[in-house]
Coordinates of C-alpha atoms in Angstrom, one line a residue:
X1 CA 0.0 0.0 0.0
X2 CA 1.3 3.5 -1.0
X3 CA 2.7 5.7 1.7
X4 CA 0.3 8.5 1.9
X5 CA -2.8 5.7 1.1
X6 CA -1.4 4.5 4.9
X7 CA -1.2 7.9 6.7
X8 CA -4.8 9.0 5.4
X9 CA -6.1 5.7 6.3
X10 CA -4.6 6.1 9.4
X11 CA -6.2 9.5 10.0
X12 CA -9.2 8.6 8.9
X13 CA -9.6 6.2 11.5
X14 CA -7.9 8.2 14.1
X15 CA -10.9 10.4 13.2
X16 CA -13.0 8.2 13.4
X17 CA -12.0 6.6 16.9
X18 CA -12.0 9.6 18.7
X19 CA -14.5 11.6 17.1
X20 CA -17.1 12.7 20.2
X21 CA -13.4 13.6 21.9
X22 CA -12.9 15.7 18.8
X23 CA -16.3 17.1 19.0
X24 CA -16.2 17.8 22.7
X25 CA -12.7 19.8 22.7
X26 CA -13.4 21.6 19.6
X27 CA -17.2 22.1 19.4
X28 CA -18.5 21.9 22.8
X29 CA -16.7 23.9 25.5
X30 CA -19.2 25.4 28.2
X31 CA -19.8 29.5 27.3
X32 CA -19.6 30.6 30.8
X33 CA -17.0 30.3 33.4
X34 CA -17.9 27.6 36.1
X35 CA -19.7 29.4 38.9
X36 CA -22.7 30.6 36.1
X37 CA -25.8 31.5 37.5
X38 CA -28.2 28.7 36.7
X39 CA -31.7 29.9 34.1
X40 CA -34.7 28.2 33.2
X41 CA -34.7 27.5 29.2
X42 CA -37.9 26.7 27.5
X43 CA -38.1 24.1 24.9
X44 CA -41.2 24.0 22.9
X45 CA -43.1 21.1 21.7
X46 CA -41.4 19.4 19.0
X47 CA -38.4 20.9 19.1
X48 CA -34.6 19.4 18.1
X49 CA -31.6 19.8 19.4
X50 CA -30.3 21.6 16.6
X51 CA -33.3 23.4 15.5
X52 CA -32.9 24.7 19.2
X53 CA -28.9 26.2 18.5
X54 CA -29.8 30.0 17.5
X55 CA -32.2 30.1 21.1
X56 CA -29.0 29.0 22.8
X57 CA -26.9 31.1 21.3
X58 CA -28.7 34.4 21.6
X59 CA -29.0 33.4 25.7
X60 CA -25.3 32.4 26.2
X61 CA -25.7 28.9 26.8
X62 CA -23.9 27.9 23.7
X63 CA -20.5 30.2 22.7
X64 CA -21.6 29.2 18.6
X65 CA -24.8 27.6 17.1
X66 CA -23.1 26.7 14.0
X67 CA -20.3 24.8 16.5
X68 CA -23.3 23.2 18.7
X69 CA -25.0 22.1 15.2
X70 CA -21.8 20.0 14.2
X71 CA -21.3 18.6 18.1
X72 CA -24.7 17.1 17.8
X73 CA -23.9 16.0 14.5
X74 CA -20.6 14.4 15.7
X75 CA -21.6 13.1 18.7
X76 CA -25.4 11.9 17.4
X77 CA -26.7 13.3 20.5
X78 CA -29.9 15.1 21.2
X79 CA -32.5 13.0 19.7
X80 CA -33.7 12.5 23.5
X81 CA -34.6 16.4 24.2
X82 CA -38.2 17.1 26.0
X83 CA -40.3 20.0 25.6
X84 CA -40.9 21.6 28.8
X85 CA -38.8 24.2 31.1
X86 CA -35.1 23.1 32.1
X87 CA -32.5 24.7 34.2
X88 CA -29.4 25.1 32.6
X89 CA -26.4 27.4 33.0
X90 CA -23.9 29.0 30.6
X91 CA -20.9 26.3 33.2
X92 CA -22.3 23.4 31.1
X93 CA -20.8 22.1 28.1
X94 CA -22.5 21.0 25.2
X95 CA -22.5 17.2 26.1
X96 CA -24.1 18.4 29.8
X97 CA -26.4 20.5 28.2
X98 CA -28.0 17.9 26.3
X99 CA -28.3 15.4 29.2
X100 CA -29.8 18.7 30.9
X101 CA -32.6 19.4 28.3
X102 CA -33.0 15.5 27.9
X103 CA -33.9 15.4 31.6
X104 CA -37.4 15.8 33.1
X105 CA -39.3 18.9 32.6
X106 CA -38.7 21.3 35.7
X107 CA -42.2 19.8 38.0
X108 CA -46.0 21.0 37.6
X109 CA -45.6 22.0 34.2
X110 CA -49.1 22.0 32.3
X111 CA -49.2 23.5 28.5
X112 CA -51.2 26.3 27.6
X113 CA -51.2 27.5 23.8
X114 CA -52.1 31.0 22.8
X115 CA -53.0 30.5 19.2
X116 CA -51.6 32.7 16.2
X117 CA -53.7 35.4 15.9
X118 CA -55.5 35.5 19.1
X119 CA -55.6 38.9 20.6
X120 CA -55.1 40.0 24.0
X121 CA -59.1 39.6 24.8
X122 CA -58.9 35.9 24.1
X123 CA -55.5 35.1 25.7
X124 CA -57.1 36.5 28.7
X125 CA -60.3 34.3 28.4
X126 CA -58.1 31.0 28.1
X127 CA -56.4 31.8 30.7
X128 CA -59.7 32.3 32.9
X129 CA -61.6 29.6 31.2
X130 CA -58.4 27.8 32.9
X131 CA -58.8 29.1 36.7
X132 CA -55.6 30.7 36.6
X133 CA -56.7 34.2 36.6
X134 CA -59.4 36.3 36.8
X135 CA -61.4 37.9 34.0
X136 CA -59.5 40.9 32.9
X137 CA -56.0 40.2 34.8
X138 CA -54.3 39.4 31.8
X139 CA -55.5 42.2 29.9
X140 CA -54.4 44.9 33.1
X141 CA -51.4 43.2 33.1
X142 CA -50.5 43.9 29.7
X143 CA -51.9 47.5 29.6
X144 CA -48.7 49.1 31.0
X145 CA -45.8 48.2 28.7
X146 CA -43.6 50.5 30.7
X147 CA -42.9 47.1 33.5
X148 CA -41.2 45.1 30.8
X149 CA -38.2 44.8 29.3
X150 CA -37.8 44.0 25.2
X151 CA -34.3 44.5 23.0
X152 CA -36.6 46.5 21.2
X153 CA -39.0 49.5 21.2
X154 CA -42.2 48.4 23.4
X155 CA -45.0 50.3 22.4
X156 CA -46.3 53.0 25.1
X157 CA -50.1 51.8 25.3
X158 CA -50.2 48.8 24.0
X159 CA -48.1 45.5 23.3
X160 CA -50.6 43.6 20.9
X161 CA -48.7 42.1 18.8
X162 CA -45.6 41.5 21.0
X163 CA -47.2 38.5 23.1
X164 CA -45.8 35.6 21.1
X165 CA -47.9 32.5 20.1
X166 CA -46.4 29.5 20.9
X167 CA -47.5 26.9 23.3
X168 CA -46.1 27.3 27.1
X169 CA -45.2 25.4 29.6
X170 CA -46.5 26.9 33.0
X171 CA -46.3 25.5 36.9
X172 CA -50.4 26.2 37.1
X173 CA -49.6 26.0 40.9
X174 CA -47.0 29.1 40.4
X175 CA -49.0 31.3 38.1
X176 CA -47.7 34.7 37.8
X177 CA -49.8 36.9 35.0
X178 CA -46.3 39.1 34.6
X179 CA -43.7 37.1 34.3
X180 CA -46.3 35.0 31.4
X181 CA -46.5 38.3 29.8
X182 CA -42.6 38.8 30.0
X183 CA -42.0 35.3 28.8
X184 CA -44.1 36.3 25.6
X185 CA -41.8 38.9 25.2
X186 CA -39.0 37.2 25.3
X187 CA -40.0 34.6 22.9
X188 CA -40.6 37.4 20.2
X189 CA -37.2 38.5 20.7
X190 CA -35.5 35.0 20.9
X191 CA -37.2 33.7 18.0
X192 CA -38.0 36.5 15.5
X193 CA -36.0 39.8 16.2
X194 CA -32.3 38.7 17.5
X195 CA -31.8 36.3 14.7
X196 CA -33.3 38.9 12.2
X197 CA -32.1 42.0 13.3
X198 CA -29.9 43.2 10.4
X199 CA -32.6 42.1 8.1
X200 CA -34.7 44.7 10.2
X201 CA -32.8 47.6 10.0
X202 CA -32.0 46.6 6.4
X203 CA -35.6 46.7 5.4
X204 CA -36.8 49.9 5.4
X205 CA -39.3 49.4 8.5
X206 CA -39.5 49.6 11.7
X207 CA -40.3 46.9 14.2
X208 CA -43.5 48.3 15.2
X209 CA -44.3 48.2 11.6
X210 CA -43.7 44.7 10.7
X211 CA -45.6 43.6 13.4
X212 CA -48.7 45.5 12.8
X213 CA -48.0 44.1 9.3
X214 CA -47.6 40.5 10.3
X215 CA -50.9 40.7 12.6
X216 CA -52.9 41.4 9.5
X217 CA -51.6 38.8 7.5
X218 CA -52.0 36.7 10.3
X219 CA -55.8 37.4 9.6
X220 CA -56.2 38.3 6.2
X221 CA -54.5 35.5 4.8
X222 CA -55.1 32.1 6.1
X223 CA -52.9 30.6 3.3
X224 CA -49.3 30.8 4.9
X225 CA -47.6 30.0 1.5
X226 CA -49.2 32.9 0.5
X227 CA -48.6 35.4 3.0
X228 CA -45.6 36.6 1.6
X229 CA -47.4 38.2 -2.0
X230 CA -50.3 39.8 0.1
X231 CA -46.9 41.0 1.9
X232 CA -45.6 42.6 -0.9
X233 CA -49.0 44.1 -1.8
X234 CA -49.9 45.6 1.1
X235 CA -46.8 47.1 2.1
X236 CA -46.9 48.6 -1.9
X237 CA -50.4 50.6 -1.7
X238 CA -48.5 51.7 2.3
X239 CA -45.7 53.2 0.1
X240 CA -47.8 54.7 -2.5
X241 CA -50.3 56.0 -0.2
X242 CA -53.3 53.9 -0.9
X243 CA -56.0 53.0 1.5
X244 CA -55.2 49.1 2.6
X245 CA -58.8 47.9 3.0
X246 CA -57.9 45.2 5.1
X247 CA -61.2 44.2 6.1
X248 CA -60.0 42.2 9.2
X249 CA -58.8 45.5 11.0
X250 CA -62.3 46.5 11.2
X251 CA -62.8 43.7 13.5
X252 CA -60.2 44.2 15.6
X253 CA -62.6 46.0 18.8
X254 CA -65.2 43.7 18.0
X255 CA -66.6 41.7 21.2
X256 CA -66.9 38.7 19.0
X257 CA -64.5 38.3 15.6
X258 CA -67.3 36.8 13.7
X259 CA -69.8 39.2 14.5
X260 CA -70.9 39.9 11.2
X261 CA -73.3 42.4 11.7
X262 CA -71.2 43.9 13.7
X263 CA -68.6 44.0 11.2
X264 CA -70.5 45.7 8.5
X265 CA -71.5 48.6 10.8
X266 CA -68.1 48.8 11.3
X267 CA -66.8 48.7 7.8
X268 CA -69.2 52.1 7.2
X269 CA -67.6 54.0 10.0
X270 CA -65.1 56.3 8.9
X271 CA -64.4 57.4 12.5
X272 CA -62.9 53.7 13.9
X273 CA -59.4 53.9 13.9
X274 CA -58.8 50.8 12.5
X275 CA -61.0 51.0 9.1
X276 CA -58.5 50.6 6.7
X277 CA -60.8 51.0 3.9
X278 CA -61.8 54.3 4.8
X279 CA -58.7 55.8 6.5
X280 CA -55.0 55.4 5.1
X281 CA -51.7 54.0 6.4
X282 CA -51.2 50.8 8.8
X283 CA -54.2 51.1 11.8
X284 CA -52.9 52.3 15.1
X285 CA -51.6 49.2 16.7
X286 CA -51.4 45.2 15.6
X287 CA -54.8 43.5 15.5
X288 CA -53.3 40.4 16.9
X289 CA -50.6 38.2 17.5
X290 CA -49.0 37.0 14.7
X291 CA -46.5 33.9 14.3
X292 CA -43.5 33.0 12.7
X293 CA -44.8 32.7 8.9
X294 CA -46.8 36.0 9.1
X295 CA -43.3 37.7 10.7
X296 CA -41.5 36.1 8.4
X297 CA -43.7 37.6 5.2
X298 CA -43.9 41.0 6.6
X299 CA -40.4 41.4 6.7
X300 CA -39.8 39.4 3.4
X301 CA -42.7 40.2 1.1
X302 CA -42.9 38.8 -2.4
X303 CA -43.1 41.7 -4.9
X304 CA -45.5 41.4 -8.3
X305 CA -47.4 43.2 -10.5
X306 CA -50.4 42.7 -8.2
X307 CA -52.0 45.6 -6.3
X308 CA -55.3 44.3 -5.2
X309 CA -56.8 40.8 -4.2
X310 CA -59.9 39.2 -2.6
X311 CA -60.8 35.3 -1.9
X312 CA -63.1 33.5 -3.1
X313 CA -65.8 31.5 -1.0
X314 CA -63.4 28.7 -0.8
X315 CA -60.4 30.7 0.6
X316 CA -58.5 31.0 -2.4
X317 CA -56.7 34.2 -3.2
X318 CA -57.2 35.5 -6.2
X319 CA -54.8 38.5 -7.1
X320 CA -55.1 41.3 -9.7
X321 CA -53.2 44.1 -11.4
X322 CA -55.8 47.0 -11.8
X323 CA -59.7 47.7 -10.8
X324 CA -61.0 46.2 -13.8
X325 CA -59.7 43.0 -13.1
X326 CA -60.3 43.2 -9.8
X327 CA -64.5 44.0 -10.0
X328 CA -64.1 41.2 -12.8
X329 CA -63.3 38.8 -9.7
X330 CA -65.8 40.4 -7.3
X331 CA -68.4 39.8 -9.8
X332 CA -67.4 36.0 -10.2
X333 CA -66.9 35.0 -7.4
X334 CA -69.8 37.3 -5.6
X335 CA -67.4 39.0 -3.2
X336 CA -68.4 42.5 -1.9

């Protein structure tokens, strides 16, 4: 056998031998020095080990989520991690990290989902419906902005829009309405704005914006493939001064979403705040609270040629480039 054949075989296996050694020294040093203050890290439902390495990252309990990525690669560990709370601490390495979110879920822990979309009225009727709170705490909770804390601007009246959906794990037995609210907050920021931040001040927008973008998508636009075109067109008629006419901000104060009648009464009032068919720019605060995909699409919109579109009684969008063609579709498919 050749020479060099010999030494690359050999390092090849050498490689191979010792390759969770490799990974720990190289990929998996703890962050923090050894006395770190321990944390409670949240892993949602269905999560992976390495879906979870941008989370860990932007917290300090990994130094690198691309170097946590190829430990778990290496090593082939993480396929044991449980959703639920953990406490962890910026001393562990990656190896006792994993063994750490692997464990049992920190005890009394119950799941509550606030669905995408839901505003703060019906977050704060799930969360009575469960006995947790009273009618109306969660909603006086939220109403002063000014006791949390956010890496970005917090609005000053109110923080629809910035109470993340996702679904929690909570010690029922331990409720506190605040620290919920903050833990919203945080998941906003852990999720959407650290890991897009330049994309953010790239775009053009600010954060406020997005949001109260991504809440009416949320809404208007059930299809999340297409979120990103009605994106494009929505934010296009904002930047050439057209009126939106999203019809699902003049729902937004309703009692009841499907109020219909309600809805119509609304529609005709040109002095609610949040008739964007009557009054022009983005309405006064998000309608909602949107998820990932209708984040994601306000801050990446498609662009077209499309300026208007409507849905049919199936749910299907159907776009168009001018009034003609848009009253064309009305007419079709009966939408008015």
């Amino acid at each position: 056998m050749p020479q060099f054949s010999r030494a690359s075989l050999a390092l090849t296996l050498l490689v191979s031998l010792s390759g969770c050694d490799l990974a720990k020294a190289h990929f998996g040093a703890a962050p923090g020095p050894a006395n770190a203050d321990p944390v409670v890290f949240e892993v949602p439902a269905g999560s992976s080990a390495r879906g979870l390495a941008p989370a860990l990252e932007a917290i300090g309990l990994v130094g690198s989520a691309d170097n946590f990525v190829m430990y778990v690669r290496l090593t082939k560990e993480g396929g044991c991690i449980k959703a639920g709370r953990h406490e962890v601490s910026a001393s562990m390495d990656a190896g006792d990290l994993i063994t750490a979110l692997c464990g049992v879920p920190l005890a009394n822990d119950v799941p509550f989902t606030v669905v995408e979309g839901w505003r703060i009225r019906e977050i704060d009727a799930a969360l009575a419906e469960k006995g947790w709170t009273k009618p109306g705490e969660y909603s006086a909770a939220v109403a002063d902005p000014g006791q949390y804390t956010a890496p970005f601007p917090l609005p000053a009246t109110s923080i629809e829009g910035y109470l993340f959906p996702e679904t929690y794990m909570v010690d029922a037995e331990k409720w506190d309405t605040k620290g919920f609210v903050q833990r919203q907050i945080d998941l906003l920021a852990e999720r959407f704005y650290t890991p897009n931040r330049s994309a953010l001040e790239s775009s053009g927008r600010s954060f406020a914006e997005v949001v109260i973008m991504a809440s009416m998508l949320e809404r208007e636009e059930p299809t999340k493939a297409q979120r990103p075109l009605v994106a494009g067109i929505l934010w296009k008629r904002i930047d050439s001064q057209w009126n939106l006419g999203v019809d699902a901000t003049s729902r937004y104060t309703l009692d009841k979403w499907n109020d219909r009648r309600a809805f119509l009464k609304k529609l005709r009032d040109p002095s609610d705040r949040y008739n964007t068919r009557l009054r022009g720019g983005l309405p006064p605060t998000a309608i909602g609270n949107p998820g990932m995909t209708a984040l994601d699409a306000a801050l990446h919109p498609t662009k077209s040629e499309f300026w208007y579109y409507l849905h049919d009684s199936s749910g299907v969008i159907h776009p168009s480039r001018n009034v003609g063609e848009h009253e064309a579709y009305r007419k079709k498919y009966n939408v008015y």
